[in-house]
Amino acid sequence: MTTPTPIAADPVLPGSPELAGLIAEIAAGSAERAAQDRNPHEQIDLLRRARLGAITLPVSEGGPGASVRDLLSVVIDLAEADPNVAHALRAHFWQVNELLRALPPGPRRQHWLDEVRAGKFFGNANSERGGRAAGAFSFATGLTRTADGFRLNGEKFYSTGTLFADHIGVSAQLDENSVAAVLVPVDREGVTVLDDWDGIGQTRTGTGTTVFDDVSIAEHEVIDVRVTDGSPRPSSDVAQLQLYLQAIVAGILRSVATDAAALIRGRTRSFQHAPTASPADDPILHAEVGRISSAAYVAEAAVLAAADEIDAAYRSERLGAPDRELFTAASLAASKVKVHVDAIALQAATDLFEVGGASSASRSRNLDRHWRNIRTLTLHNPTAYKAAVVGDVTINGSPLPVNGYF
């Protein structure tokens, strides 16, 4: 039995040798885990003990103060190592931002930020199946006030990261016109987390059903209450939440480029009608790998450029004057990145098989996981709808929709 890694005295820093070592350790068994369809519990725990989840806390709150660019650079590195691990932490960093925004100084804020500082991870239980429109701030899950607090009842799906988390962020209907943001420990009586996600890709992200059966909720666990009248929000983390997905795609594309080059280097013969006997000397294959490598570079550059726009919006908020135009620009930038990166990423993952020949389709190589993972990530919100909104804004100056996708 191995001795657990002790919890780090300070959060691991973006760009540090310590974080690079952790990511390398996660990468070492990633392909095998994917082939065997195993959950990355140990890998998530490594990051928990390194207190990676505290990296976006401001210096004034005991964190390193990592920017959105810093965070998404780490996400790209993690996604190259294991896209399931990177994806499982998506809701956590959104939740940290929400805590910082929603909670004024006092015991409740101190309690929850202490949990972040201690390395605890937050999952999510927001999305629901059923007839309600996706992205709308309206939920069947309900929060009811009682004599001693609240009771939470409902069922959520797409609960990404919750299987590995310490606490769950839940959106619940408080009354007809307001939605509450609630935090509940994963091990609370009445909480059931099911590992029933059956997607074709991103299969081990802890994305499944979470059931809340008359769960007791204390006052300090209700983080925020939002009136859902459709009015624009002056500040929001939706742009970061959506761009995070493209950062995962950018990391996967690095792996696609690496695997494409390795495939060609590993081939000993070509076709009789190929321009060269050696695949490594074939200019046609050079061009294919060049396109794949270029797609990976452009995807990463686009993600980081949009991250800069989100950082600019957040700066206005920290200065006490949230600039709605900056937040709108950030959301629009994240949307444009999605529209372009989705297309080039899927093509690059397909082109990987062009450089490998028939043997690249061998199940033992498991190269199709890259395409399946990218395809699954792109489905979180339809690209066509995002492109239509970008076009409407460009042509007519129309406002962005007010929902969970913008």
JSON list of N, CA and C in Angstrom, two decimals, residues 324-391:
[
{"chain": "A", "resi": 324, "resn": "ARG", "atom": "N", "xyz": [-19.84, 46.21, -18.61]},
{"chain": "A", "resi": 324, "resn": "ARG", "atom": "CA", "xyz": [-20.68, 45.28, -19.36]},
{"chain": "A", "resi": 324, "resn": "ARG", "atom": "C", "xyz": [-20.16, 45.08, -20.78]},
{"chain": "A", "resi": 325, "resn": "GLU", "atom": "N", "xyz": [-19.63, 46.11, -21.38]},
{"chain": "A", "resi": 325, "resn": "GLU", "atom": "CA", "xyz": [-19.11, 45.97, -22.74]},
{"chain": "A", "resi": 325, "resn": "GLU", "atom": "C", "xyz": [-17.92, 45.03, -22.79]},
{"chain": "A", "resi": 326, "resn": "LEU", "atom": "N", "xyz": [-17.06, 45.08, -21.77]},
{"chain": "A", "resi": 326, "resn": "LEU", "atom": "CA", "xyz": [-15.92, 44.16, -21.73]},
{"chain": "A", "resi": 326, "resn": "LEU", "atom": "C", "xyz": [-16.38, 42.72, -21.53]},
{"chain": "A", "resi": 327, "resn": "PHE", "atom": "N", "xyz": [-17.38, 42.52, -20.70]},
{"chain": "A", "resi": 327, "resn": "PHE", "atom": "CA", "xyz": [-17.90, 41.16, -20.51]},
{"chain": "A", "resi": 327, "resn": "PHE", "atom": "C", "xyz": [-18.58, 40.65, -21.78]},
{"chain": "A", "resi": 328, "resn": "THR", "atom": "N", "xyz": [-19.27, 41.53, -22.48]},
{"chain": "A", "resi": 328, "resn": "THR", "atom": "CA", "xyz": [-19.87, 41.14, -23.75]},
{"chain": "A", "resi": 328, "resn": "THR", "atom": "C", "xyz": [-18.80, 40.78, -24.78]},
{"chain": "A", "resi": 329, "resn": "ALA", "atom": "N", "xyz": [-17.74, 41.59, -24.83]},
{"chain": "A", "resi": 329, "resn": "ALA", "atom": "CA", "xyz": [-16.65, 41.30, -25.76]},
{"chain": "A", "resi": 329, "resn": "ALA", "atom": "C", "xyz": [-15.98, 39.98, -25.43]},
{"chain": "A", "resi": 330, "resn": "ALA", "atom": "N", "xyz": [-15.84, 39.68, -24.14]},
{"chain": "A", "resi": 330, "resn": "ALA", "atom": "CA", "xyz": [-15.23, 38.42, -23.72]},
{"chain": "A", "resi": 330, "resn": "ALA", "atom": "C", "xyz": [-16.08, 37.23, -24.14]},
{"chain": "A", "resi": 331, "resn": "SER", "atom": "N", "xyz": [-17.39, 37.34, -23.95]},
{"chain": "A", "resi": 331, "resn": "SER", "atom": "CA", "xyz": [-18.28, 36.25, -24.34]},
{"chain": "A", "resi": 331, "resn": "SER", "atom": "C", "xyz": [-18.29, 36.06, -25.86]},
{"chain": "A", "resi": 332, "resn": "LEU", "atom": "N", "xyz": [-18.26, 37.17, -26.58]},
{"chain": "A", "resi": 332, "resn": "LEU", "atom": "CA", "xyz": [-18.23, 37.09, -28.04]},
{"chain": "A", "resi": 332, "resn": "LEU", "atom": "C", "xyz": [-16.92, 36.46, -28.51]},
{"chain": "A", "resi": 333, "resn": "ALA", "atom": "N", "xyz": [-15.81, 36.80, -27.87]},
{"chain": "A", "resi": 333, "resn": "ALA", "atom": "CA", "xyz": [-14.52, 36.22, -28.23]},
{"chain": "A", "resi": 333, "resn": "ALA", "atom": "C", "xyz": [-14.52, 34.71, -28.00]},
{"chain": "A", "resi": 334, "resn": "ALA", "atom": "N", "xyz": [-15.04, 34.28, -26.85]},
{"chain": "A", "resi": 334, "resn": "ALA", "atom": "CA", "xyz": [-15.10, 32.84, -26.57]},
{"chain": "A", "resi": 334, "resn": "ALA", "atom": "C", "xyz": [-15.98, 32.13, -27.60]},
{"chain": "A", "resi": 335, "resn": "SER", "atom": "N", "xyz": [-17.06, 32.77, -28.01]},
{"chain": "A", "resi": 335, "resn": "SER", "atom": "CA", "xyz": [-17.95, 32.17, -29.01]},
{"chain": "A", "resi": 335, "resn": "SER", "atom": "C", "xyz": [-17.25, 32.02, -30.36]},
{"chain": "A", "resi": 336, "resn": "LYS", "atom": "N", "xyz": [-16.50, 33.04, -30.77]},
{"chain": "A", "resi": 336, "resn": "LYS", "atom": "CA", "xyz": [-15.78, 32.97, -32.04]},
{"chain": "A", "resi": 336, "resn": "LYS", "atom": "C", "xyz": [-14.73, 31.86, -32.02]},
{"chain": "A", "resi": 337, "resn": "VAL", "atom": "N", "xyz": [-14.05, 31.71, -30.88]},
{"chain": "A", "resi": 337, "resn": "VAL", "atom": "CA", "xyz": [-13.05, 30.65, -30.76]},
{"chain": "A", "resi": 337, "resn": "VAL", "atom": "C", "xyz": [-13.73, 29.29, -30.94]},
{"chain": "A", "resi": 338, "resn": "LYS", "atom": "N", "xyz": [-14.87, 29.10, -30.31]},
{"chain": "A", "resi": 338, "resn": "LYS", "atom": "CA", "xyz": [-15.56, 27.82, -30.44]},
{"chain": "A", "resi": 338, "resn": "LYS", "atom": "C", "xyz": [-15.92, 27.52, -31.89]},
{"chain": "A", "resi": 339, "resn": "VAL", "atom": "N", "xyz": [-16.50, 28.51, -32.58]},
{"chain": "A", "resi": 339, "resn": "VAL", "atom": "CA", "xyz": [-16.95, 28.29, -33.95]},
{"chain": "A", "resi": 339, "resn": "VAL", "atom": "C", "xyz": [-15.80, 27.83, -34.83]},
{"chain": "A", "resi": 340, "resn": "HIS", "atom": "N", "xyz": [-14.63, 28.45, -34.69]},
{"chain": "A", "resi": 340, "resn": "HIS", "atom": "CA", "xyz": [-13.50, 28.08, -35.54]},
{"chain": "A", "resi": 340, "resn": "HIS", "atom": "C", "xyz": [-12.79, 26.82, -35.06]},
{"chain": "A", "resi": 341, "resn": "VAL", "atom": "N", "xyz": [-12.53, 26.75, -33.76]},
{"chain": "A", "resi": 341, "resn": "VAL", "atom": "CA", "xyz": [-11.73, 25.63, -33.24]},
{"chain": "A", "resi": 341, "resn": "VAL", "atom": "C", "xyz": [-12.47, 24.31, -33.37]},
{"chain": "A", "resi": 342, "resn": "ASP", "atom": "N", "xyz": [-13.78, 24.32, -33.17]},
{"chain": "A", "resi": 342, "resn": "ASP", "atom": "CA", "xyz": [-14.53, 23.07, -33.33]},
{"chain": "A", "resi": 342, "resn": "ASP", "atom": "C", "xyz": [-14.29, 22.46, -34.71]},
{"chain": "A", "resi": 343, "resn": "ALA", "atom": "N", "xyz": [-14.33, 23.29, -35.73]},
{"chain": "A", "resi": 343, "resn": "ALA", "atom": "CA", "xyz": [-14.18, 22.80, -37.11]},
{"chain": "A", "resi": 343, "resn": "ALA", "atom": "C", "xyz": [-12.77, 22.28, -37.38]},
{"chain": "A", "resi": 344, "resn": "ILE", "atom": "N", "xyz": [-11.77, 23.06, -37.02]},
{"chain": "A", "resi": 344, "resn": "ILE", "atom": "CA", "xyz": [-10.40, 22.64, -37.35]},
{"chain": "A", "resi": 344, "resn": "ILE", "atom": "C", "xyz": [-9.97, 21.46, -36.49]},
{"chain": "A", "resi": 345, "resn": "ALA", "atom": "N", "xyz": [-10.51, 21.36, -35.28]},
{"chain": "A", "resi": 345, "resn": "ALA", "atom": "CA", "xyz": [-10.11, 20.26, -34.39]},
{"chain": "A", "resi": 345, "resn": "ALA", "atom": "C", "xyz": [-10.66, 18.93, -34.88]},
{"chain": "A", "resi": 346, "resn": "LEU", "atom": "N", "xyz": [-11.93, 18.93, -35.26]},
{"chain": "A", "resi": 346, "resn": "LEU", "atom": "CA", "xyz": [-12.51, 17.68, -35.76]},
{"chain": "A", "resi": 346, "resn": "LEU", "atom": "C", "xyz": [-11.82, 17.23, -37.03]},
{"chain": "A", "resi": 347, "resn": "GLN", "atom": "N", "xyz": [-11.48, 18.17, -37.90]},
{"chain": "A", "resi": 347, "resn": "GLN", "atom": "CA", "xyz": [-10.78, 17.81, -39.14]},
{"chain": "A", "resi": 347, "resn": "GLN", "atom": "C", "xyz": [-9.39, 17.26, -38.83]},
{"chain": "A", "resi": 348, "resn": "ALA", "atom": "N", "xyz": [-8.69, 17.88, -37.89]},
{"chain": "A", "resi": 348, "resn": "ALA", "atom": "CA", "xyz": [-7.34, 17.40, -37.54]},
{"chain": "A", "resi": 348, "resn": "ALA", "atom": "C", "xyz": [-7.39, 16.00, -36.96]},
{"chain": "A", "resi": 349, "resn": "ALA", "atom": "N", "xyz": [-8.38, 15.73, -36.11]},
{"chain": "A", "resi": 349, "resn": "ALA", "atom": "CA", "xyz": [-8.50, 14.40, -35.51]},
{"chain": "A", "resi": 349, "resn": "ALA", "atom": "C", "xyz": [-8.84, 13.35, -36.55]},
{"chain": "A", "resi": 350, "resn": "THR", "atom": "N", "xyz": [-9.55, 13.76, -37.60]},
{"chain": "A", "resi": 350, "resn": "THR", "atom": "CA", "xyz": [-9.83, 12.85, -38.72]},
{"chain": "A", "resi": 350, "resn": "THR", "atom": "C", "xyz": [-8.58, 12.64, -39.57]},
{"chain": "A", "resi": 351, "resn": "ASP", "atom": "N", "xyz": [-7.85, 13.72, -39.82]},
{"chain": "A", "resi": 351, "resn": "ASP", "atom": "CA", "xyz": [-6.66, 13.64, -40.66]},
{"chain": "A", "resi": 351, "resn": "ASP", "atom": "C", "xyz": [-5.55, 12.80, -40.03]},
{"chain": "A", "resi": 352, "resn": "LEU", "atom": "N", "xyz": [-5.61, 12.61, -38.71]},
{"chain": "A", "resi": 352, "resn": "LEU", "atom": "CA", "xyz": [-4.62, 11.75, -38.06]},
{"chain": "A", "resi": 352, "resn": "LEU", "atom": "C", "xyz": [-4.57, 10.38, -38.71]},
{"chain": "A", "resi": 353, "resn": "PHE", "atom": "N", "xyz": [-5.71, 9.88, -39.15]},
{"chain": "A", "resi": 353, "resn": "PHE", "atom": "CA", "xyz": [-5.75, 8.54, -39.75]},
{"chain": "A", "resi": 353, "resn": "PHE", "atom": "C", "xyz": [-5.18, 8.54, -41.17]},
{"chain": "A", "resi": 354, "resn": "GLU", "atom": "N", "xyz": [-5.16, 9.71, -41.81]},
{"chain": "A", "resi": 354, "resn": "GLU", "atom": "CA", "xyz": [-4.58, 9.80, -43.14]},
{"chain": "A", "resi": 354, "resn": "GLU", "atom": "C", "xyz": [-3.08, 9.55, -43.13]},
{"chain": "A", "resi": 355, "resn": "VAL", "atom": "N", "xyz": [-2.42, 9.90, -42.03]},
{"chain": "A", "resi": 355, "resn": "VAL", "atom": "CA", "xyz": [-0.97, 9.74, -41.99]},
{"chain": "A", "resi": 355, "resn": "VAL", "atom": "C", "xyz": [-0.55, 8.36, -41.52]},
{"chain": "A", "resi": 356, "resn": "GLY", "atom": "N", "xyz": [-1.48, 7.61, -40.93]},
{"chain": "A", "resi": 356, "resn": "GLY", "atom": "CA", "xyz": [-1.10, 6.33, -40.34]},
{"chain": "A", "resi": 356, "resn": "GLY", "atom": "C", "xyz": [-1.39, 5.11, -41.19]},
{"chain": "A", "resi": 357, "resn": "GLY", "atom": "N", "xyz": [-2.19, 5.28, -42.23]},
{"chain": "A", "resi": 357, "resn": "GLY", "atom": "CA", "xyz": [-2.55, 4.11, -43.03]},
{"chain": "A", "resi": 357, "resn": "GLY", "atom": "C", "xyz": [-3.54, 3.23, -42.28]},
{"chain": "A", "resi": 358, "resn": "ALA", "atom": "N", "xyz": [-3.80, 2.05, -42.85]},
{"chain": "A", "resi": 358, "resn": "ALA", "atom": "CA", "xyz": [-4.81, 1.16, -42.29]},
{"chain": "A", "resi": 358, "resn": "ALA", "atom": "C", "xyz": [-4.49, 0.75, -40.86]},
{"chain": "A", "resi": 359, "resn": "SER", "atom": "N", "xyz": [-3.21, 0.62, -40.53]},
{"chain": "A", "resi": 359, "resn": "SER", "atom": "CA", "xyz": [-2.84, 0.16, -39.19]},
{"chain": "A", "resi": 359, "resn": "SER", "atom": "C", "xyz": [-3.24, 1.16, -38.10]},
{"chain": "A", "resi": 360, "resn": "SER", "atom": "N", "xyz": [-3.41, 2.41, -38.48]},
{"chain": "A", "resi": 360, "resn": "SER", "atom": "CA", "xyz": [-3.79, 3.42, -37.48]},
{"chain": "A", "resi": 360, "resn": "SER", "atom": "C", "xyz": [-5.21, 3.21, -36.97]},
{"chain": "A", "resi": 361, "resn": "ALA", "atom": "N", "xyz": [-6.01, 2.43, -37.71]},
{"chain": "A", "resi": 361, "resn": "ALA", "atom": "CA", "xyz": [-7.37, 2.13, -37.28]},
{"chain": "A", "resi": 361, "resn": "ALA", "atom": "C", "xyz": [-7.43, 0.94, -36.33]},
{"chain": "A", "resi": 362, "resn": "SER", "atom": "N", "xyz": [-6.29, 0.38, -36.01]},
{"chain": "A", "resi": 362, "resn": "SER", "atom": "CA", "xyz": [-6.26, -0.74, -35.07]},
{"chain": "A", "resi": 362, "resn": "SER", "atom": "C", "xyz": [-6.84, -0.32, -33.72]},
{"chain": "A", "resi": 363, "resn": "ARG", "atom": "N", "xyz": [-7.72, -1.13, -33.19]},
{"chain": "A", "resi": 363, "resn": "ARG", "atom": "CA", "xyz": [-8.34, -0.80, -31.91]},
{"chain": "A", "resi": 363, "resn": "ARG", "atom": "C", "xyz": [-7.31, -0.66, -30.80]},
{"chain": "A", "resi": 364, "resn": "SER", "atom": "N", "xyz": [-6.23, -1.43, -30.90]},
{"chain": "A", "resi": 364, "resn": "SER", "atom": "CA", "xyz": [-5.21, -1.39, -29.85]},
{"chain": "A", "resi": 364, "resn": "SER", "atom": "C", "xyz": [-4.52, -0.03, -29.77]},
{"chain": "A", "resi": 365, "resn": "ARG", "atom": "N", "xyz": [-4.49, 0.71, -30.87]},
{"chain": "A", "resi": 365, "resn": "ARG", "atom": "CA", "xyz": [-3.87, 2.04, -30.85]},
{"chain": "A", "resi": 365, "resn": "ARG", "atom": "C", "xyz": [-4.77, 3.08, -30.18]},
{"chain": "A", "resi": 366, "resn": "ASN", "atom": "N", "xyz": [-6.07, 2.86, -30.24]},
{"chain": "A", "resi": 366, "resn": "ASN", "atom": "CA", "xyz": [-7.05, 3.74, -29.58]},
{"chain": "A", "resi": 366, "resn": "ASN", "atom": "C", "xyz": [-6.93, 5.19, -30.02]},
{"chain": "A", "resi": 367, "resn": "LEU", "atom": "N", "xyz": [-6.53, 5.42, -31.26]},
{"chain": "A", "resi": 367, "resn": "LEU", "atom": "CA", "xyz": [-6.38, 6.79, -31.75]},
{"chain": "A", "resi": 367, "resn": "LEU", "atom": "C", "xyz": [-7.73, 7.48, -31.98]},
{"chain": "A", "resi": 368, "resn": "ASP", "atom": "N", "xyz": [-8.76, 6.69, -32.10]},
{"chain": "A", "resi": 368, "resn": "ASP", "atom": "CA", "xyz": [-10.08, 7.30, -32.30]},
{"chain": "A", "resi": 368, "resn": "ASP", "atom": "C", "xyz": [-10.56, 8.06, -31.06]},
{"chain": "A", "resi": 369, "resn": "ARG", "atom": "N", "xyz": [-9.90, 7.83, -29.90]},
{"chain": "A", "resi": 369, "resn": "ARG", "atom": "CA", "xyz": [-10.32, 8.55, -28.69]},
{"chain": "A", "resi": 369, "resn": "ARG", "atom": "C", "xyz": [-10.20, 10.06, -28.87]},
{"chain": "A", "resi": 370, "resn": "HIS", "atom": "N", "xyz": [-9.22, 10.51, -29.67]},
{"chain": "A", "resi": 370, "resn": "HIS", "atom": "CA", "xyz": [-9.05, 11.95, -29.86]},
{"chain": "A", "resi": 370, "resn": "HIS", "atom": "C", "xyz": [-10.28, 12.54, -30.56]},
{"chain": "A", "resi": 371, "resn": "TRP", "atom": "N", "xyz": [-10.71, 11.90, -31.64]},
{"chain": "A", "resi": 371, "resn": "TRP", "atom": "CA", "xyz": [-11.89, 12.39, -32.35]},
{"chain": "A", "resi": 371, "resn": "TRP", "atom": "C", "xyz": [-13.11, 12.30, -31.47]},
{"chain": "A", "resi": 372, "resn": "ARG", "atom": "N", "xyz": [-13.29, 11.19, -30.76]},
{"chain": "A", "resi": 372, "resn": "ARG", "atom": "CA", "xyz": [-14.46, 11.01, -29.91]},
{"chain": "A", "resi": 372, "resn": "ARG", "atom": "C", "xyz": [-14.48, 12.06, -28.78]},
{"chain": "A", "resi": 373, "resn": "ASN", "atom": "N", "xyz": [-13.32, 12.32, -28.21]},
{"chain": "A", "resi": 373, "resn": "ASN", "atom": "CA", "xyz": [-13.27, 13.32, -27.15]},
{"chain": "A", "resi": 373, "resn": "ASN", "atom": "C", "xyz": [-13.60, 14.72, -27.67]},
{"chain": "A", "resi": 374, "resn": "ILE", "atom": "N", "xyz": [-13.02, 15.08, -28.82]},
{"chain": "A", "resi": 374, "resn": "ILE", "atom": "CA", "xyz": [-13.29, 16.40, -29.40]},
{"chain": "A", "resi": 374, "resn": "ILE", "atom": "C", "xyz": [-14.76, 16.51, -29.81]},
{"chain": "A", "resi": 375, "resn": "ARG", "atom": "N", "xyz": [-15.28, 15.47, -30.45]},
{"chain": "A", "resi": 375, "resn": "ARG", "atom": "CA", "xyz": [-16.68, 15.51, -30.89]},
{"chain": "A", "resi": 375, "resn": "ARG", "atom": "C", "xyz": [-17.61, 15.71, -29.70]},
{"chain": "A", "resi": 376, "resn": "THR", "atom": "N", "xyz": [-17.33, 15.04, -28.59]},
{"chain": "A", "resi": 376, "resn": "THR", "atom": "CA", "xyz": [-18.16, 15.16, -27.39]},
{"chain": "A", "resi": 376, "resn": "THR", "atom": "C", "xyz": [-18.08, 16.56, -26.81]},
{"chain": "A", "resi": 377, "resn": "LEU", "atom": "N", "xyz": [-16.88, 17.12, -26.76]},
{"chain": "A", "resi": 377, "resn": "LEU", "atom": "CA", "xyz": [-16.71, 18.48, -26.22]},
{"chain": "A", "resi": 377, "resn": "LEU", "atom": "C", "xyz": [-17.44, 19.51, -27.07]},
{"chain": "A", "resi": 378, "resn": "THR", "atom": "N", "xyz": [-17.42, 19.34, -28.38]},
{"chain": "A", "resi": 378, "resn": "THR", "atom": "CA", "xyz": [-18.07, 20.33, -29.25]},
{"chain": "A", "resi": 378, "resn": "THR", "atom": "C", "xyz": [-19.58, 20.32, -29.12]},
{"chain": "A", "resi": 379, "resn": "LEU", "atom": "N", "xyz": [-20.14, 19.25, -28.56]},
{"chain": "A", "resi": 379, "resn": "LEU", "atom": "CA", "xyz": [-21.60, 19.12, -28.46]},
{"chain": "A", "resi": 379, "resn": "LEU", "atom": "C", "xyz": [-22.17, 19.79, -27.23]},
{"chain": "A", "resi": 380, "resn": "HIS", "atom": "N", "xyz": [-21.33, 20.38, -26.38]},
{"chain": "A", "resi": 380, "resn": "HIS", "atom": "CA", "xyz": [-21.85, 21.03, -25.19]},
{"chain": "A", "resi": 380, "resn": "HIS", "atom": "C", "xyz": [-22.80, 22.18, -25.53]},
{"chain": "A", "resi": 381, "resn": "ASN", "atom": "N", "xyz": [-22.54, 22.85, -26.62]},
{"chain": "A", "resi": 381, "resn": "ASN", "atom": "CA", "xyz": [-23.52, 23.78, -27.17]},
{"chain": "A", "resi": 381, "resn": "ASN", "atom": "C", "xyz": [-23.30, 23.83, -28.66]},
{"chain": "A", "resi": 382, "resn": "PRO", "atom": "N", "xyz": [-24.36, 23.70, -29.45]},
{"chain": "A", "resi": 382, "resn": "PRO", "atom": "CA", "xyz": [-24.22, 23.53, -30.90]},
{"chain": "A", "resi": 382, "resn": "PRO", "atom": "C", "xyz": [-23.46, 24.68, -31.56]},
{"chain": "A", "resi": 383, "resn": "THR", "atom": "N", "xyz": [-22.50, 24.32, -32.38]},
{"chain": "A", "resi": 383, "resn": "THR", "atom": "CA", "xyz": [-21.68, 25.31, -33.07]},
{"chain": "A", "resi": 383, "resn": "THR", "atom": "C", "xyz": [-22.52, 26.19, -33.99]},
{"chain": "A", "resi": 384, "resn": "ALA", "atom": "N", "xyz": [-23.50, 25.59, -34.63]},
{"chain": "A", "resi": 384, "resn": "ALA", "atom": "CA", "xyz": [-24.32, 26.36, -35.58]},
{"chain": "A", "resi": 384, "resn": "ALA", "atom": "C", "xyz": [-25.05, 27.51, -34.88]},
{"chain": "A", "resi": 385, "resn": "TYR", "atom": "N", "xyz": [-25.56, 27.27, -33.68]},
{"chain": "A", "resi": 385, "resn": "TYR", "atom": "CA", "xyz": [-26.25, 28.33, -32.94]},
{"chain": "A", "resi": 385, "resn": "TYR", "atom": "C", "xyz": [-25.28, 29.42, -32.50]},
{"chain": "A", "resi": 386, "resn": "LYS", "atom": "N", "xyz": [-24.07, 29.00, -32.10]},
{"chain": "A", "resi": 386, "resn": "LYS", "atom": "CA", "xyz": [-23.06, 29.99, -31.73]},
{"chain": "A", "resi": 386, "resn": "LYS", "atom": "C", "xyz": [-22.68, 30.85, -32.93]},
{"chain": "A", "resi": 387, "resn": "ALA", "atom": "N", "xyz": [-22.48, 30.21, -34.09]},
{"chain": "A", "resi": 387, "resn": "ALA", "atom": "CA", "xyz": [-22.12, 30.94, -35.30]},
{"chain": "A", "resi": 387, "resn": "ALA", "atom": "C", "xyz": [-23.23, 31.91, -35.70]},
{"chain": "A", "resi": 388, "resn": "ALA", "atom": "N", "xyz": [-24.48, 31.50, -35.53]},
{"chain": "A", "resi": 388, "resn": "ALA", "atom": "CA", "xyz": [-25.61, 32.36, -35.89]},
{"chain": "A", "resi": 388, "resn": "ALA", "atom": "C", "xyz": [-25.65, 33.61, -35.00]},
{"chain": "A", "resi": 389, "resn": "VAL", "atom": "N", "xyz": [-25.36, 33.44, -33.71]},
{"chain": "A", "resi": 389, "resn": "VAL", "atom": "CA", "xyz": [-25.33, 34.58, -32.80]},
{"chain": "A", "resi": 389, "resn": "VAL", "atom": "C", "xyz": [-24.20, 35.53, -33.17]},
{"chain": "A", "resi": 390, "resn": "VAL", "atom": "N", "xyz": [-23.01, 34.97, -33.44]},
{"chain": "A", "resi": 390, "resn": "VAL", "atom": "CA", "xyz": [-21.87, 35.80, -33.83]},
{"chain": "A", "resi": 390, "resn": "VAL", "atom": "C", "xyz": [-22.21, 36.59, -35.09]},
{"chain": "A", "resi": 391, "resn": "GLY", "atom": "N", "xyz": [-22.85, 35.92, -36.04]},
{"chain": "A", "resi": 391, "resn": "GLY", "atom": "CA", "xyz": [-23.24, 36.61, -37.27]},
{"chain": "A", "resi": 391, "resn": "GLY", "atom": "C", "xyz": [-24.25, 37.70, -37.04]}
]
